CSV table of C-alpha atoms and ligand atoms in Angstrom, one decimal:
chain,number,residue,atom,x,y,z
U,1,MET,CA,107.1,83.4,48.3
U,2,SER,CA,106.4,85.7,51.1
U,3,THR,CA,106.7,84.4,54.6
U,4,VAL,CA,106.2,86.9,57.4
U,5,ILE,CA,109.0,86.5,59.9
U,6,GLU,CA,107.9,87.9,63.2
U,7,ASN,CA,110.2,90.2,65.1
U,8,PRO,CA,111.6,87.9,67.8
U,9,ARG,CA,111.8,90.9,70.1
U,10,SER,CA,108.2,91.9,69.7
U,11,PRO,CA,107.1,92.5,73.2
U,12,TYR,CA,104.5,90.4,74.9
U,13,THR,CA,101.4,92.3,75.6
U,14,ARG,CA,99.1,91.4,78.4
U,15,PRO,CA,95.6,93.0,78.4
U,16,ALA,CA,95.9,96.1,80.6
U,17,ARG,CA,94.5,95.8,84.1
U,18,LYS,CA,91.2,97.7,84.2
U,19,LYS,CA,91.1,100.6,86.6
U,20,ARG,CA,88.0,100.4,88.8
U,21,ARG,CA,87.0,103.1,91.1
U,22,PHE,CA,85.1,100.7,93.4
U,23,ASN,CA,85.3,97.0,93.9
U,24,ILE,CA,83.7,94.7,96.4
U,25,GLU,CA,86.7,92.5,96.9
U,26,LYS,CA,87.7,93.9,100.3
U,27,TRP,CA,84.1,93.6,101.6
U,28,ALA,CA,83.7,90.2,100.1
U,29,TRP,CA,86.9,89.1,101.9
U,30,LEU,CA,85.7,90.5,105.2
U,31,PHE,CA,82.3,89.0,104.7
U,32,MET,CA,83.8,85.5,104.2
U,33,ARG,CA,85.7,85.8,107.5
U,34,GLY,CA,82.7,87.1,109.5
U,35,SER,CA,80.1,84.8,108.0
U,36,GLY,CA,82.4,81.8,108.4
U,37,VAL,CA,82.7,82.2,112.1
U,38,ILE,CA,79.0,82.8,112.6
U,39,LEU,CA,78.1,79.8,110.3
U,40,VAL,CA,80.2,77.5,112.4
U,41,PHE,CA,78.2,78.5,115.4
U,42,LEU,CA,74.8,78.3,113.6
U,43,ILE,CA,75.4,75.0,111.8
U,44,PHE,CA,76.8,73.2,114.8
U,45,GLY,CA,73.9,74.6,116.9
U,46,HIS,CA,71.5,73.4,114.3
U,47,LEU,CA,73.0,69.9,114.2
U,48,PHE,CA,73.2,69.7,118.0
U,49,PHE,CA,69.6,70.6,118.5
U,50,ASN,CA,68.3,68.3,115.7
U,51,LEU,CA,70.5,65.3,116.2
U,52,MET,CA,71.6,65.2,119.8
U,53,LEU,CA,69.1,66.8,122.1
U,54,GLY,CA,66.1,64.8,123.4
U,55,GLU,CA,65.3,61.7,121.3
U,56,GLY,CA,68.1,62.7,118.9
U,57,ILE,CA,67.8,61.8,115.2
U,58,ARG,CA,64.7,59.6,115.8
U,59,ALA,CA,62.7,62.7,116.7
U,60,ILE,CA,63.0,64.2,113.2
U,61,ASP,CA,59.8,63.9,111.2
U,62,PHE,CA,57.4,66.3,109.5
U,63,GLY,CA,55.9,67.3,112.8
U,64,PHE,CA,59.3,68.1,114.3
U,65,VAL,CA,60.3,70.4,111.4
U,66,GLY,CA,56.8,71.9,111.4
U,67,GLY,CA,57.1,72.7,115.1
U,68,LYS,CA,60.5,74.3,114.7
U,69,LEU,CA,59.3,76.4,111.8
U,70,ALA,CA,56.4,77.7,113.9
U,71,ASN,CA,58.8,79.1,116.4
U,72,PRO,CA,60.1,82.7,115.6
U,73,PHE,CA,63.5,81.8,117.2
U,74,TRP,CA,64.1,78.9,114.9
U,75,GLN,CA,62.7,80.8,111.9
U,76,TRP,CA,65.3,83.5,112.4
U,77,TRP,CA,68.0,81.0,113.1
U,78,ASP,CA,67.2,79.1,109.9
U,79,VAL,CA,66.8,82.2,107.7
U,80,LEU,CA,70.1,83.6,109.0
U,81,MET,CA,71.8,80.3,108.3
U,82,LEU,CA,70.2,80.2,104.8
U,83,TRP,CA,71.3,83.6,103.8
U,84,LEU,CA,74.9,83.4,105.2
U,85,ALA,CA,75.5,79.9,103.8
U,86,LEU,CA,74.2,80.7,100.4
U,87,ILE,CA,76.1,84.0,100.1
U,88,HIS,CA,79.2,82.5,101.6
U,89,GLY,CA,79.1,79.5,99.2
U,90,GLY,CA,78.1,81.7,96.3
U,91,ASN,CA,81.0,84.1,96.9
U,92,GLY,CA,83.4,81.1,97.1
U,93,MET,CA,82.1,79.9,93.8
U,94,ARG,CA,82.5,83.3,92.4
U,95,THR,CA,86.2,83.3,93.2
U,96,VAL,CA,86.6,79.8,91.8
U,97,ILE,CA,84.9,81.0,88.6
U,98,ASN,CA,87.1,84.1,88.4
U,99,ASP,CA,90.2,81.9,88.9
U,100,TYR,CA,89.4,79.2,86.4
U,101,VAL,CA,87.1,80.6,83.7
U,102,THR,CA,89.1,82.9,81.4
U,103,GLY,CA,86.7,83.1,78.5
U,104,GLN,CA,85.6,86.7,78.2
U,105,LYS,CA,82.0,85.8,77.3
U,106,LEU,CA,81.7,82.6,79.3
U,107,ARG,CA,82.8,84.1,82.6
U,108,PRO,CA,80.0,86.7,82.9
U,109,PHE,CA,77.5,84.1,81.8
U,110,ILE,CA,78.4,81.6,84.5
U,111,LEU,CA,78.7,84.4,87.1
U,112,TRP,CA,75.1,85.6,86.3
U,113,THR,CA,73.8,82.0,86.4
U,114,LEU,CA,75.4,81.5,89.8
U,115,PHE,CA,73.9,84.8,91.0
U,116,ALA,CA,70.4,83.8,89.7
U,117,ILE,CA,70.6,80.4,91.5
U,118,VAL,CA,71.7,82.0,94.8
U,119,ALA,CA,69.0,84.7,94.6
U,120,ILE,CA,66.2,82.2,93.8
U,121,LEU,CA,67.2,79.8,96.6
U,122,ILE,CA,67.4,82.7,99.1
U,123,VAL,CA,63.9,84.0,98.1
U,124,LEU,CA,62.3,80.6,98.1
U,125,GLY,CA,63.9,79.5,101.3
U,126,THR,CA,63.0,82.7,103.1
U,127,LEU,CA,59.4,82.5,101.9
U,128,VAL,CA,59.0,78.9,103.0
U,129,THR,CA,60.6,79.5,106.4
U,130,PHE,CA,58.2,82.4,107.3
U,131,THR,CA,55.0,81.2,105.6
U,132,PHE,CA,55.2,77.5,106.3
U,133,ASP,CA,51.9,76.1,107.7
U,134,PRO,CA,51.8,72.4,108.4
U,135,CYS,CA,48.0,72.4,108.5
U,136,PRO,CA,46.8,74.5,105.6
U,137,ILE,CA,43.1,74.9,105.0
U,138,THR,CA,42.2,72.4,102.4
U,139,GLU,CA,39.4,70.1,101.1
U,140,ASN,CA,41.5,67.0,101.1
U,141,ILE,CA,41.7,66.2,104.8
U,142,GLU,CA,43.5,62.9,104.1
U,143,LEU,CA,46.5,64.8,102.8
U,144,LEU,CA,47.1,66.5,106.1
U,145,PRO,CA,49.4,65.1,108.8
U,146,SER,CA,47.7,63.3,111.7
U,147,PHE,CA,48.3,65.9,114.3
U,148,CYS,CA,46.1,68.5,112.5
U,149,ASN,CA,42.7,68.2,114.1
U,150,ALA,CA,40.4,69.7,111.6
B,1,MET,CA,142.3,72.0,100.3
B,2,ALA,CA,144.3,72.8,97.2
B,3,THR,CA,147.9,73.2,97.8
B,4,LYS,CA,150.0,75.7,96.0
B,5,THR,CA,150.7,74.4,92.6
B,6,GLU,CA,152.8,75.6,89.7
B,7,LEU,CA,150.8,77.4,87.1
B,8,SER,CA,151.5,74.8,84.4
B,9,VAL,CA,149.9,72.1,86.4
B,10,SER,CA,146.2,71.7,85.7
B,11,VAL,CA,144.2,71.8,88.9
B,12,GLY,CA,141.0,69.9,89.2
B,13,THR,CA,137.9,71.0,90.9
B,14,PRO,CA,138.0,70.8,94.7
B,15,ALA,CA,135.8,67.7,94.5
B,16,GLU,CA,138.3,66.0,92.1
B,17,GLU,CA,141.2,66.9,94.3
B,18,ALA,CA,139.5,65.5,97.4
B,19,GLY,CA,139.3,62.2,95.5
B,20,LEU,CA,135.5,62.1,95.2
B,21,LYS,CA,133.9,60.0,92.5
B,22,PRO,CA,131.5,61.6,90.1
B,23,PHE,CA,128.2,59.8,89.3
B,24,LYS,CA,125.9,59.9,86.3
B,25,VAL,CA,122.8,62.0,86.6
B,26,THR,CA,120.1,62.3,83.9
B,27,LEU,CA,118.5,65.7,83.3
B,28,ASN,CA,115.3,66.0,81.4
B,29,ILE,CA,115.1,69.5,80.1
B,30,ARG,CA,112.1,71.1,78.4
B,31,ARG,CA,113.5,72.6,75.2
B,32,TYR,CA,111.8,75.2,73.0
B,33,ASN,CA,113.2,76.9,70.0
B,34,PRO,CA,111.0,79.8,68.7
B,35,GLU,CA,112.8,79.8,65.4
B,36,THR,CA,111.7,76.3,64.3
B,37,GLY,CA,108.1,77.0,65.3
B,38,ASP,CA,107.9,73.5,66.8
B,39,GLU,CA,106.2,72.7,70.1
B,40,ALA,CA,108.4,72.5,73.2
B,41,PHE,CA,109.7,69.0,73.9
B,42,TRP,CA,111.6,67.1,76.6
B,43,GLN,CA,115.2,66.2,75.9
B,44,ASP,CA,117.4,64.1,78.2
B,45,PHE,CA,121.1,64.6,78.9
B,46,ASP,CA,123.5,62.4,81.0
B,47,VAL,CA,126.1,64.3,82.9
B,48,GLU,CA,128.8,63.3,85.3
B,49,LEU,CA,128.3,65.2,88.6
B,50,TYR,CA,129.5,65.4,92.2
B,51,ALA,CA,127.2,65.5,95.1
B,52,THR,CA,128.4,69.0,95.8
B,53,ASP,CA,127.4,70.2,92.3
B,54,ARG,CA,124.3,72.2,91.8
B,55,VAL,CA,121.7,72.0,89.0
B,56,LEU,CA,123.3,75.1,87.5
B,57,ASP,CA,126.6,73.2,87.2
B,58,ALA,CA,124.8,70.4,85.4
B,59,LEU,CA,123.3,73.0,82.9
B,60,HIS,CA,126.8,74.4,82.4
B,61,LYS,CA,128.2,71.0,81.7
B,62,ILE,CA,125.5,70.4,79.1
B,63,LYS,CA,125.9,73.7,77.5
B,64,TRP,CA,129.7,73.6,77.4
B,65,GLU,CA,130.3,70.0,76.6
B,66,GLN,CA,127.2,68.6,74.9
B,67,ASP,CA,124.8,71.1,73.4
B,68,GLY,CA,125.8,74.7,73.1
B,69,SER,CA,122.3,75.7,72.0
B,70,LEU,CA,120.8,75.2,75.4
B,71,ALA,CA,119.6,78.6,76.6
B,72,PHE,CA,119.2,79.7,80.2
B,73,ARG,CA,119.9,82.8,82.3
B,74,ARG,CA,122.4,83.1,85.0
B,75,SER,CA,124.7,85.7,86.3
B,76,CYS,CA,126.0,85.6,89.8
B,77,ALA,CA,125.8,81.8,90.2
B,78,HIS,CA,125.5,82.3,94.0
B,79,GLY,CA,121.8,83.1,94.7
B,80,VAL,CA,122.2,86.8,94.7
B,81,CYS,CA,121.0,88.1,91.3
B,82,GLY,CA,117.8,86.1,90.9
B,83,SER,CA,118.2,85.4,87.2
B,84,ASP,CA,118.1,81.6,87.2
B,85,ALA,CA,114.7,80.7,88.7
B,86,MET,CA,113.4,77.6,87.0
B,87,ARG,CA,111.0,74.7,87.7
B,88,ILE,CA,113.1,71.8,89.1
B,89,ASN,CA,111.2,68.6,89.6
B,90,GLY,CA,108.0,70.6,89.6
B,91,ARG,CA,109.1,73.2,92.1
B,92,ASN,CA,110.4,76.7,91.5
B,93,ARG,CA,114.0,76.9,92.6
B,94,LEU,CA,117.1,78.8,91.8
B,95,ALA,CA,119.3,76.4,89.8
B,96,CYS,CA,122.4,77.9,91.5
B,97,LYS,CA,121.1,77.0,95.0
B,98,THR,CA,119.7,73.5,94.3
B,99,LEU,CA,122.3,70.9,95.2
B,100,ILE,CA,122.3,67.6,93.3
B,101,LYS,CA,122.6,65.7,96.6
B,102,ASP,CA,119.2,67.1,97.7
B,103,LEU,CA,117.5,65.7,94.7
B,104,ASP,CA,116.5,62.1,94.0
B,105,ILE,CA,119.0,61.1,91.3
B,106,THR,CA,117.7,57.6,90.9
B,107,GLN,CA,115.2,59.3,88.6
B,108,PRO,CA,115.8,62.0,85.9
B,109,ILE,CA,115.8,65.5,87.2
B,110,TYR,CA,113.1,67.5,85.4
B,111,VAL,CA,114.1,71.1,84.5
B,112,GLU,CA,111.8,73.5,82.8
B,113,ALA,CA,111.1,77.2,82.5
B,114,ILE,CA,109.0,78.9,85.2
B,115,LYS,CA,105.3,78.9,84.3
B,116,GLY,CA,102.9,81.7,83.6
B,117,LEU,CA,105.2,84.0,81.7
B,118,PRO,CA,105.7,83.8,77.9
B,119,LEU,CA,108.4,81.3,77.0
B,120,GLU,CA,111.1,82.8,74.8
B,121,LYS,CA,113.6,79.9,74.5
B,122,ASP,CA,114.4,76.8,76.5
B,123,LEU,CA,114.6,78.0,80.1
B,124,ILE,CA,114.2,81.7,79.3
B,125,VAL,CA,110.9,83.5,79.8
B,126,ASP,CA,109.9,87.1,79.1
B,127,MET,CA,110.0,88.7,82.5
B,128,GLU,CA,108.4,92.0,81.4
B,129,PRO,CA,104.9,91.3,82.7
B,130,PHE,CA,106.4,90.4,86.0
B,131,PHE,CA,108.4,93.7,86.2
B,132,GLU,CA,105.5,95.6,85.0
B,133,SER,CA,103.5,94.6,88.1
B,134,PHE,CA,106.6,95.3,90.2
B,135,ARG,CA,106.8,98.9,88.9
B,136,GLU,CA,103.1,99.5,89.4
B,137,VAL,CA,103.4,99.3,93.2
B,138,GLN,CA,106.0,102.2,93.2
B,139,PRO,CA,108.9,100.2,94.8
B,140,PHE,CA,110.8,103.2,95.9
B,141,LEU,CA,111.0,105.5,98.9
B,142,VAL,CA,108.6,108.5,98.7
B,143,SER,CA,108.9,111.3,101.1
B,144,ASN,CA,107.7,114.9,100.8
B,145,THR,CA,109.1,116.2,104.1
B,146,PRO,CA,112.8,117.1,104.5
B,147,PRO,CA,114.6,114.9,106.9
B,148,ALA,CA,115.1,116.3,110.4
B,149,GLY,CA,118.0,118.7,110.6
B,150,GLY,CA,118.7,118.1,106.9
B,151,ARG,CA,120.5,114.9,107.8
B,152,GLU,CA,119.6,111.3,107.2
B,153,ARG,CA,116.2,109.8,108.0
B,154,LEU,CA,116.6,108.0,111.3
B,155,GLN,CA,114.8,104.8,112.1
B,156,SER,CA,114.7,102.7,115.3
B,157,ILE,CA,115.7,99.0,115.3
B,158,ALA,CA,112.1,98.0,115.8
B,159,GLU,CA,110.9,100.1,112.9
B,160,ARG,CA,113.5,98.5,110.6
B,161,GLU,CA,112.6,95.1,111.9
B,162,ARG,CA,109.0,95.6,110.7
B,163,PHE,CA,109.8,95.1,107.0
B,164,ASP,CA,113.2,93.4,107.3
B,165,ASP,CA,111.9,90.1,105.8
B,166,THR,CA,110.7,91.7,102.6
B,167,THR,CA,114.0,93.7,101.9
B,168,LYS,CA,115.6,90.4,101.0
B,169,CYS,CA,113.8,89.9,97.7
B,170,ILE,CA,116.0,89.4,94.6
B,171,LEU,CA,113.1,89.6,92.1
B,172,CYS,CA,113.7,86.1,90.8
B,173,ALA,CA,110.0,85.6,90.0
B,174,ALA,CA,110.0,82.1,91.6
B,175,CYS,CA,107.1,83.1,93.8
B,176,THR,CA,104.9,84.8,91.3
B,177,THR,CA,105.3,82.0,88.7
B,178,SER,CA,104.5,79.3,91.3
B,179,CYS,CA,101.1,81.0,92.1
B,180,PRO,CA,98.1,79.1,90.6
B,181,VAL,CA,96.1,82.3,90.5
B,182,PHE,CA,98.8,84.0,88.4
B,183,TRP,CA,98.9,81.1,86.0
B,184,THR,CA,95.2,81.5,85.1
B,185,ASP,CA,95.2,84.9,83.3
B,186,GLY,CA,98.3,86.7,84.4
B,187,GLN,CA,96.2,89.7,85.7
B,188,TYR,CA,97.0,89.2,89.4
B,189,PHE,CA,99.8,91.5,90.7
B,190,GLY,CA,101.5,88.4,92.1
B,191,PRO,CA,103.4,87.8,95.3
B,192,ALA,CA,106.6,89.5,94.3
B,193,ALA,CA,104.9,92.9,93.6
B,194,ILE,CA,103.1,92.6,96.9
B,195,VAL,CA,106.3,91.7,98.8
B,196,ASN,CA,108.0,94.8,97.3
B,197,ALA,CA,105.1,97.0,98.2
B,198,HIS,CA,105.2,95.6,101.7
B,199,ARG,CA,108.8,96.6,102.0
B,200,PHE,CA,107.8,100.3,101.6
B,201,ILE,CA,104.4,100.3,103.1
B,202,PHE,CA,105.8,99.3,106.5
B,203,ASP,CA,108.8,101.5,106.2
B,204,SER,CA,108.5,104.3,108.8
B,205,ARG,CA,110.4,106.7,106.5
B,206,ASP,CA,108.1,106.3,103.6
B,207,GLU,CA,105.0,108.5,103.2
B,208,ASN,CA,103.2,106.9,100.3
B,209,ALA,CA,101.7,103.9,102.0
B,210,ALA,CA,98.2,105.0,101.4
B,211,ALA,CA,98.7,105.2,97.6
B,212,ARG,CA,100.3,101.7,97.5
B,213,LEU,CA,97.5,100.2,99.6
B,214,GLU,CA,95.0,101.8,97.2
B,215,ILE,CA,96.8,100.2,94.2
B,216,LEU,CA,96.7,96.8,95.9
B,217,ASN,CA,93.1,97.1,97.0
B,218,ASP,CA,92.3,96.1,93.4
B,219,LYS,CA,90.3,93.2,92.1
B,220,GLU,CA,93.6,91.8,90.9
B,221,GLY,CA,95.5,93.0,94.1
B,222,VAL,CA,95.9,91.3,97.4
B,223,TRP,CA,92.3,89.9,97.4
B,224,ARG,CA,93.2,87.4,94.7
B,225,CYS,CA,95.6,85.6,97.1
B,226,ARG,CA,94.1,82.3,98.1
B,227,THR,CA,96.8,81.6,100.7
B,228,THR,CA,98.1,78.6,98.8
B,229,PHE,CA,101.6,79.1,100.3
B,230,ASN,CA,103.2,78.1,97.0
B,231,CYS,CA,105.1,81.4,97.0
B,232,THR,CA,106.5,80.9,100.5
B,233,ASP,CA,107.7,77.5,99.5
B,234,ALA,CA,109.3,78.8,96.3
B,235,CYS,CA,111.1,81.8,97.7
B,236,PRO,CA,114.9,81.1,97.6
B,237,ARG,CA,115.5,83.9,100.2
B,238,GLY,CA,113.2,82.3,102.7
B,239,ILE,CA,110.8,85.3,102.7
B,240,GLN,CA,107.5,84.5,104.4
B,241,VAL,CA,105.7,85.7,101.3
B,242,THR,CA,102.2,84.6,102.2
B,243,LYS,CA,102.6,86.3,105.6
B,244,ALA,CA,103.7,89.5,104.0
B,245,ILE,CA,100.6,89.4,101.7
B,246,ALA,CA,98.4,88.8,104.8
B,247,GLU,CA,99.9,91.8,106.5
B,248,VAL,CA,99.2,94.0,103.5
B,249,LYS,CA,95.6,92.7,103.5
B,250,ALA,CA,95.2,93.7,107.1
B,251,ALA,CA,96.7,97.1,106.3
B,252,VAL,CA,94.3,97.6,103.5
B,253,VAL,CA,91.4,96.8,105.9
B,254,ARG,CA,92.8,99.2,108.5
B,255,GLY,CA,93.4,101.8,105.8
B,256,ARG,CA,97.0,102.4,107.1
B,257,PRO,CA,100.1,100.4,107.7
D,301,SF4,S1,109.8,87.1,97.2
D,301,SF4,FE1,111.4,85.5,97.0
D,301,SF4,S2,110.6,84.2,95.3
D,301,SF4,FE2,109.5,86.2,95.1
D,301,SF4,S3,110.8,87.4,93.7
D,301,SF4,FE3,111.5,87.9,95.8
D,301,SF4,S4,113.2,86.5,96.2
D,301,SF4,FE4,112.1,85.6,94.4
D,302,FES,S1,122.6,82.9,89.1
D,302,FES,FE1,122.3,84.6,90.3
D,302,FES,S2,120.7,83.8,91.6
D,302,FES,FE2,121.3,82.1,90.6
């Protein structure tokens, strides 16, 4: 018969806060404020141009998008929007994960997955925006949109 | 008002003397006894109370007349010492400042210990992690220069006004334990530590603001605040806690108060 009676006064121990010499939190916080303001301008500009100006929403088709992506102004606009939105959203997700995932192994795993998704989307998006060609040189003429005169 | 009575005459409470009628209130209290090893459970008590009574009076009545094993902290009973913060109907309040008439008594009043700190018994939690964070921000005046003329350190009214709000803290922990970020892993410094850092960071007589700003520029420092405003709502002293945190954030960005 040996039951261990724990000392009722045994102090609660919380894992000690790790001392870090450098952390990105301040810069992440400032980035969220700055990118948020710029994104409001970029996104509403984007929506206004695509949905309101000219024929409005009915103008959007493959040719409309192809035309926009041929213009360096819209290329940079879209790339800026892509980068800021993904990093802004990714950082928001990072804080949510830090707040809600407490598992010591699970948290880094989810954070790296998130990082990988954001990185892949940024690379692919940037690549497409700058290299998009609505009329590529191809054998199958019938696959090309009508406005490409071969 | 009570008139002068002879000592032998038993005098009722002011409410009784004014001829007020008590009414029955049900309290649902979350009990926990570490010695039985059982899970915490809800227990209800019926008490006769006056509209002028506070939740603390109800707890006293239960402890003195019904169940002496009920454990809770209180000291001043008048909102000064900060020992009786608890979750009343889901909100962090001081039991001694919460009037029964301000609660909906057609339903039971739910009373439980504040969340996020280790529960010790009934309504008592271990405050040590809370005070640990408090101590880490160096909540004391630091000055390495002798005061002018060897006399007291003078301060203008405007300079004093700068941190007036945060001098009112009574360290009740209502704010920190209402913060959802603190609930998650308890690593966040918490609003109360930041409020007390604010009190010295913006004090013109203090010379250690830079060190405190550096301490709070931590991953678990001011940047974990999500401006939920739970702390401002919880503070029994009416301190604009979230605003104080925002001011410390701005000071960290500037690098000086
Ligand atoms: S800031 Fe208000 S709620 Fe927080 S510990 Fe101080 S008095 Fe209590
Ligand atoms: S008992 Fe002192 S603040 Fe409530």
